Coordinates of N, CA and C in Angstrom, one line a residue:
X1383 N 9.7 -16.1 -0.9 CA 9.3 -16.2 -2.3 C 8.3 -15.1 -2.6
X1384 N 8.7 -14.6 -3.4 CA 7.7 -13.2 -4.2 C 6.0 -14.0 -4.2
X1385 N 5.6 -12.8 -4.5 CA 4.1 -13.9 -4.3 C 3.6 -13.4 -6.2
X1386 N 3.1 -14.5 -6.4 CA 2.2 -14.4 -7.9 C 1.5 -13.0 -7.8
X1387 N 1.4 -12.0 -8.9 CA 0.3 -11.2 -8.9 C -1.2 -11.4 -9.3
X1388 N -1.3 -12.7 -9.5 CA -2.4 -13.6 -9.5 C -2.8 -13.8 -8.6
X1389 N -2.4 -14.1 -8.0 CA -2.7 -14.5 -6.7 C -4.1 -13.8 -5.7
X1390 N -5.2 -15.1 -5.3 CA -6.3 -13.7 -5.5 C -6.4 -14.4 -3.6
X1391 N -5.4 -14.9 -3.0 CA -5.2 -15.0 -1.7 C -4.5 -14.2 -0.7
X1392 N -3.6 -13.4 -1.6 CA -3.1 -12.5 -0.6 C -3.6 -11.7 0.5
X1393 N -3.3 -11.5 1.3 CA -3.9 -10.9 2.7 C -3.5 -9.8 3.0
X1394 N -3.6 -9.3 3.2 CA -3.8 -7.6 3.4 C -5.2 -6.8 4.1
X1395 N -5.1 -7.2 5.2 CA -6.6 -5.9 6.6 C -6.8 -4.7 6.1
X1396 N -7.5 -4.2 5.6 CA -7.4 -2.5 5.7 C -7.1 -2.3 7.1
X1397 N -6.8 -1.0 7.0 CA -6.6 -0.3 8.3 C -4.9 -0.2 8.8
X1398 N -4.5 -1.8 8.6 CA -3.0 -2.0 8.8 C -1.9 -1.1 8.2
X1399 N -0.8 -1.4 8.6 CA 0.5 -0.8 8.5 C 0.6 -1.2 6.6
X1400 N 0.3 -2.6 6.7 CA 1.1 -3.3 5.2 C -0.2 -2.4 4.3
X1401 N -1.5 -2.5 4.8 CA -2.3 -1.6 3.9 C -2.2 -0.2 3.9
X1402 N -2.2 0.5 4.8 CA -1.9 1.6 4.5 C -0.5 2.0 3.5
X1403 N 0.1 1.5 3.4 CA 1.5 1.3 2.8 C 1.2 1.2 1.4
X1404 N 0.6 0.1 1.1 CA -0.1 -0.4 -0.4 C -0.9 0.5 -0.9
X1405 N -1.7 1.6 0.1 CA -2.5 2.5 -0.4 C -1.8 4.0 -0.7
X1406 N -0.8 4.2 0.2 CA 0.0 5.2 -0.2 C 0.3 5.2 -1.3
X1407 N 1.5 3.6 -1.7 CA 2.1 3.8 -2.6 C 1.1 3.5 -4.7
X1408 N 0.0 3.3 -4.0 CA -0.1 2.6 -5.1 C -1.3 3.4 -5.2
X1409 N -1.6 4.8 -4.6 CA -2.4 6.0 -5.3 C -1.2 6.9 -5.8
X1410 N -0.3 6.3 -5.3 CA 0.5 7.6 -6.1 C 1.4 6.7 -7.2
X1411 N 1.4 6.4 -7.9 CA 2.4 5.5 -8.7 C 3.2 5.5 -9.4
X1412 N 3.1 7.2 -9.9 CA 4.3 7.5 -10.4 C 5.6 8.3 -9.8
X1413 N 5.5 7.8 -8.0 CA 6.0 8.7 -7.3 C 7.2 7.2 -6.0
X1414 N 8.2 8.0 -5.7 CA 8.6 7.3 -4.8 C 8.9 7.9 -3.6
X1415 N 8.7 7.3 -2.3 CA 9.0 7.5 -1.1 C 10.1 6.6 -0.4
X1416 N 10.4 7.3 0.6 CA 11.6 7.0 1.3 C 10.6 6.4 2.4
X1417 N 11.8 5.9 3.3 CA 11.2 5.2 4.4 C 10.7 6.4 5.4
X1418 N 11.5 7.4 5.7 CA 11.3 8.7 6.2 C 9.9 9.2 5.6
X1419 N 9.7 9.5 4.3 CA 8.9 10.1 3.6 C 7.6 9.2 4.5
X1420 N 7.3 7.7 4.3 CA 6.4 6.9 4.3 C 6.0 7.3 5.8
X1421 N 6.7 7.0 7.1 CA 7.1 7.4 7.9 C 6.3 8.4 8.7
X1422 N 6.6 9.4 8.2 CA 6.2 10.7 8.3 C 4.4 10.8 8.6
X1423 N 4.5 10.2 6.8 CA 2.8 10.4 6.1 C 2.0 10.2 7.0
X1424 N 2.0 8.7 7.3 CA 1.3 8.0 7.9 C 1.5 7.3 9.6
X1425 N 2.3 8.3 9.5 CA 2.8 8.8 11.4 C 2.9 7.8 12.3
X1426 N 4.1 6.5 11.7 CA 3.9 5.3 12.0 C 5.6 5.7 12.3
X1427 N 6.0 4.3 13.6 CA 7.3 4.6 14.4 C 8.1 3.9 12.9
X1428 N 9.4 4.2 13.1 CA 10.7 4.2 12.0 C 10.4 2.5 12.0
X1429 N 11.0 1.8 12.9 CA 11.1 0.4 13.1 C 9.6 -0.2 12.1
X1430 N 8.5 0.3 12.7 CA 7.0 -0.5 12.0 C 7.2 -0.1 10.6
X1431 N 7.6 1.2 9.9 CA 7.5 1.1 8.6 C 9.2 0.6 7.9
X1432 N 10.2 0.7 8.3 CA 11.1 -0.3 8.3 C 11.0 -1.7 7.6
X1433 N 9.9 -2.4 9.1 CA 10.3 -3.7 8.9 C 8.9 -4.0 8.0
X1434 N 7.9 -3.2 7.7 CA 6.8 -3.5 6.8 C 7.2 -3.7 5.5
X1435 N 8.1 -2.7 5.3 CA 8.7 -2.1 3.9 C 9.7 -3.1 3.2
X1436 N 10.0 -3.7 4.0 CA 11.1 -5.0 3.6 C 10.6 -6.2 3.6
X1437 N 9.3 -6.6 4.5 CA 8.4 -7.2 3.9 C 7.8 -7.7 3.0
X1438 N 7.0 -5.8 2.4 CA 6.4 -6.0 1.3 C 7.4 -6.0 0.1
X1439 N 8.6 -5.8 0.4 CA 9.5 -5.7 -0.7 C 9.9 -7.1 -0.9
X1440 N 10.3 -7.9 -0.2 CA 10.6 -9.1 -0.1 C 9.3 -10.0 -1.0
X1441 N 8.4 -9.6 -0.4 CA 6.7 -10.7 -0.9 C 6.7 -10.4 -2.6
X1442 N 7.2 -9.3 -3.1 CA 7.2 -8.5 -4.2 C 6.2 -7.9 -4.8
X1443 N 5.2 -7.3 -2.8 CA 4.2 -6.3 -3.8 C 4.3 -5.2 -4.0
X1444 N 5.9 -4.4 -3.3 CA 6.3 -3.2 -3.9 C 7.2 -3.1 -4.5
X1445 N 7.8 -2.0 -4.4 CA 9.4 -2.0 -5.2 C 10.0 -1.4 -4.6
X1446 N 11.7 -1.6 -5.1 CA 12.1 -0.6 -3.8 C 13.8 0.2 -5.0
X1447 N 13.7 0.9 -5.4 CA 14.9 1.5 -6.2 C 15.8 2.6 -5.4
X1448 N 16.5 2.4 -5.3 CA 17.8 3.7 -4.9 C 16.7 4.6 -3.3
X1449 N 16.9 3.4 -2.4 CA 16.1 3.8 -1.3 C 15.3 4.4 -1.3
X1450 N 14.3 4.0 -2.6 CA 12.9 4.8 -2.5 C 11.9 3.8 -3.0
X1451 N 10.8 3.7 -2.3 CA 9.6 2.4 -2.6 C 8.6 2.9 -3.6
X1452 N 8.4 2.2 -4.3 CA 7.2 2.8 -5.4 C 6.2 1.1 -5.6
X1453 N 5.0 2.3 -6.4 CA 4.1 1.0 -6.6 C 4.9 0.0 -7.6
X1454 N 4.6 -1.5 -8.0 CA 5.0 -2.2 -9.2 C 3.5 -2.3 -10.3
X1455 N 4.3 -1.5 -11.7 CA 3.4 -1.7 -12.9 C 2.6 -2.7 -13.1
X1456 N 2.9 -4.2 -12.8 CA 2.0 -5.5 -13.2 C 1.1 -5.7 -11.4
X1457 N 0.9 -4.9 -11.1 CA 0.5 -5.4 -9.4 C -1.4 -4.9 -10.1
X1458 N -1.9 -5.8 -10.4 CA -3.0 -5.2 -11.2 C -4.0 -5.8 -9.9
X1459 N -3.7 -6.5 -9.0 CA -4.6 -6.7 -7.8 C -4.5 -5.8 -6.6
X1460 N -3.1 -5.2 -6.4 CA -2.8 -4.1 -5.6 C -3.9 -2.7 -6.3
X1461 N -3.5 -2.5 -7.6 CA -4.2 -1.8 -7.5 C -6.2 -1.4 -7.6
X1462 N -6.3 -2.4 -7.6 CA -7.8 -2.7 -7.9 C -8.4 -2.9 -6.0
X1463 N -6.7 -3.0 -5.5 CA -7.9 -3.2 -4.1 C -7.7 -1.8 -3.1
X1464 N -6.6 -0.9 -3.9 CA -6.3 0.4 -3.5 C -7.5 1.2 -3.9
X1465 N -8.1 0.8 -5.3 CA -9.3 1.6 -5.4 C -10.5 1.2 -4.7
X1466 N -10.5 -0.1 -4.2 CA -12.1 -0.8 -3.9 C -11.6 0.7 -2.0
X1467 N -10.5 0.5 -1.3 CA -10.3 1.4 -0.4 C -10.9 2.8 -0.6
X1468 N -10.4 3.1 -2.0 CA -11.0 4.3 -2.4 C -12.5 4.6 -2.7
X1469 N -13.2 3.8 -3.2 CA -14.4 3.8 -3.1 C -15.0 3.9 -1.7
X1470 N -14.8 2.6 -0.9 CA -15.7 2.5 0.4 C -15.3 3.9 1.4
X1471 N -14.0 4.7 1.0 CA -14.0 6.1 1.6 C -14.6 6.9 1.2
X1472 N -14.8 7.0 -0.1 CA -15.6 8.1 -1.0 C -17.3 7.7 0.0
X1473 N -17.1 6.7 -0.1 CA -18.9 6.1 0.6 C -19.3 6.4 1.2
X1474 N -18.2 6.5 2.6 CA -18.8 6.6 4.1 C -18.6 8.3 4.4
X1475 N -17.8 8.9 3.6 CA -16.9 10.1 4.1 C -18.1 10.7 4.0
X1476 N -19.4 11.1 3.1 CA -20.3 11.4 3.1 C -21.2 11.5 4.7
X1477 N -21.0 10.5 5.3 CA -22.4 9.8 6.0 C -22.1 10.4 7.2
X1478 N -22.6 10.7 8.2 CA -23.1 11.3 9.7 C -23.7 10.2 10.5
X1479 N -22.7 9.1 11.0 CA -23.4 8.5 11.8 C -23.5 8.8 12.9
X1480 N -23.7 10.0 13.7 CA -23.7 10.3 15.2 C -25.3 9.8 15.5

């Protein structure tokens, strides 16, 4: 079952496969990637981004057109948590903790 875009339970780790995936697609949003393309980026084996991608396609927090995945327009929680990622990098990328 697709999940509500309300939904303020969804689960998603940073760091993971299904997040890194959400953060690819949903900094770039007016763009689509192949499973290859995805693949590649984020230097994950065929099979892991595969079976993520059908996943998140399935749950319906991406999309998937003419074998290419893009972000979805109403995903107004995907995107707000792609940016909160983007912030706490902006944050630390600065810092020298040696």
């Amino acid at each position: 079952m697709p999940s509500n875009p309300n939904d303020p339970d969804i689960e998603i780790t940073p760091g993971t496969t299904k997040s890194k995936i959400i953060a690819l697609l949903y900094n770039n949003p007016d763009n689509g990637f192949s499973a290859d393309d995805i693949q590649d980026q984020l230097d994950i084996s065929n099979g892991t981004a595969t079976a993520t991608l059908t996943r998140l396609n399935i749950d319906g927090l991406i999309g998937e057109t003419e074998n290419r995945y893009h972000a979805l327009n109403h995903r107004d929680d995907l995107r707000r948590y792609t940016g909160s990622l983007n912030q706490l990098k902006r944050m630390f990328d600065d810092k020298d903790y040696d």
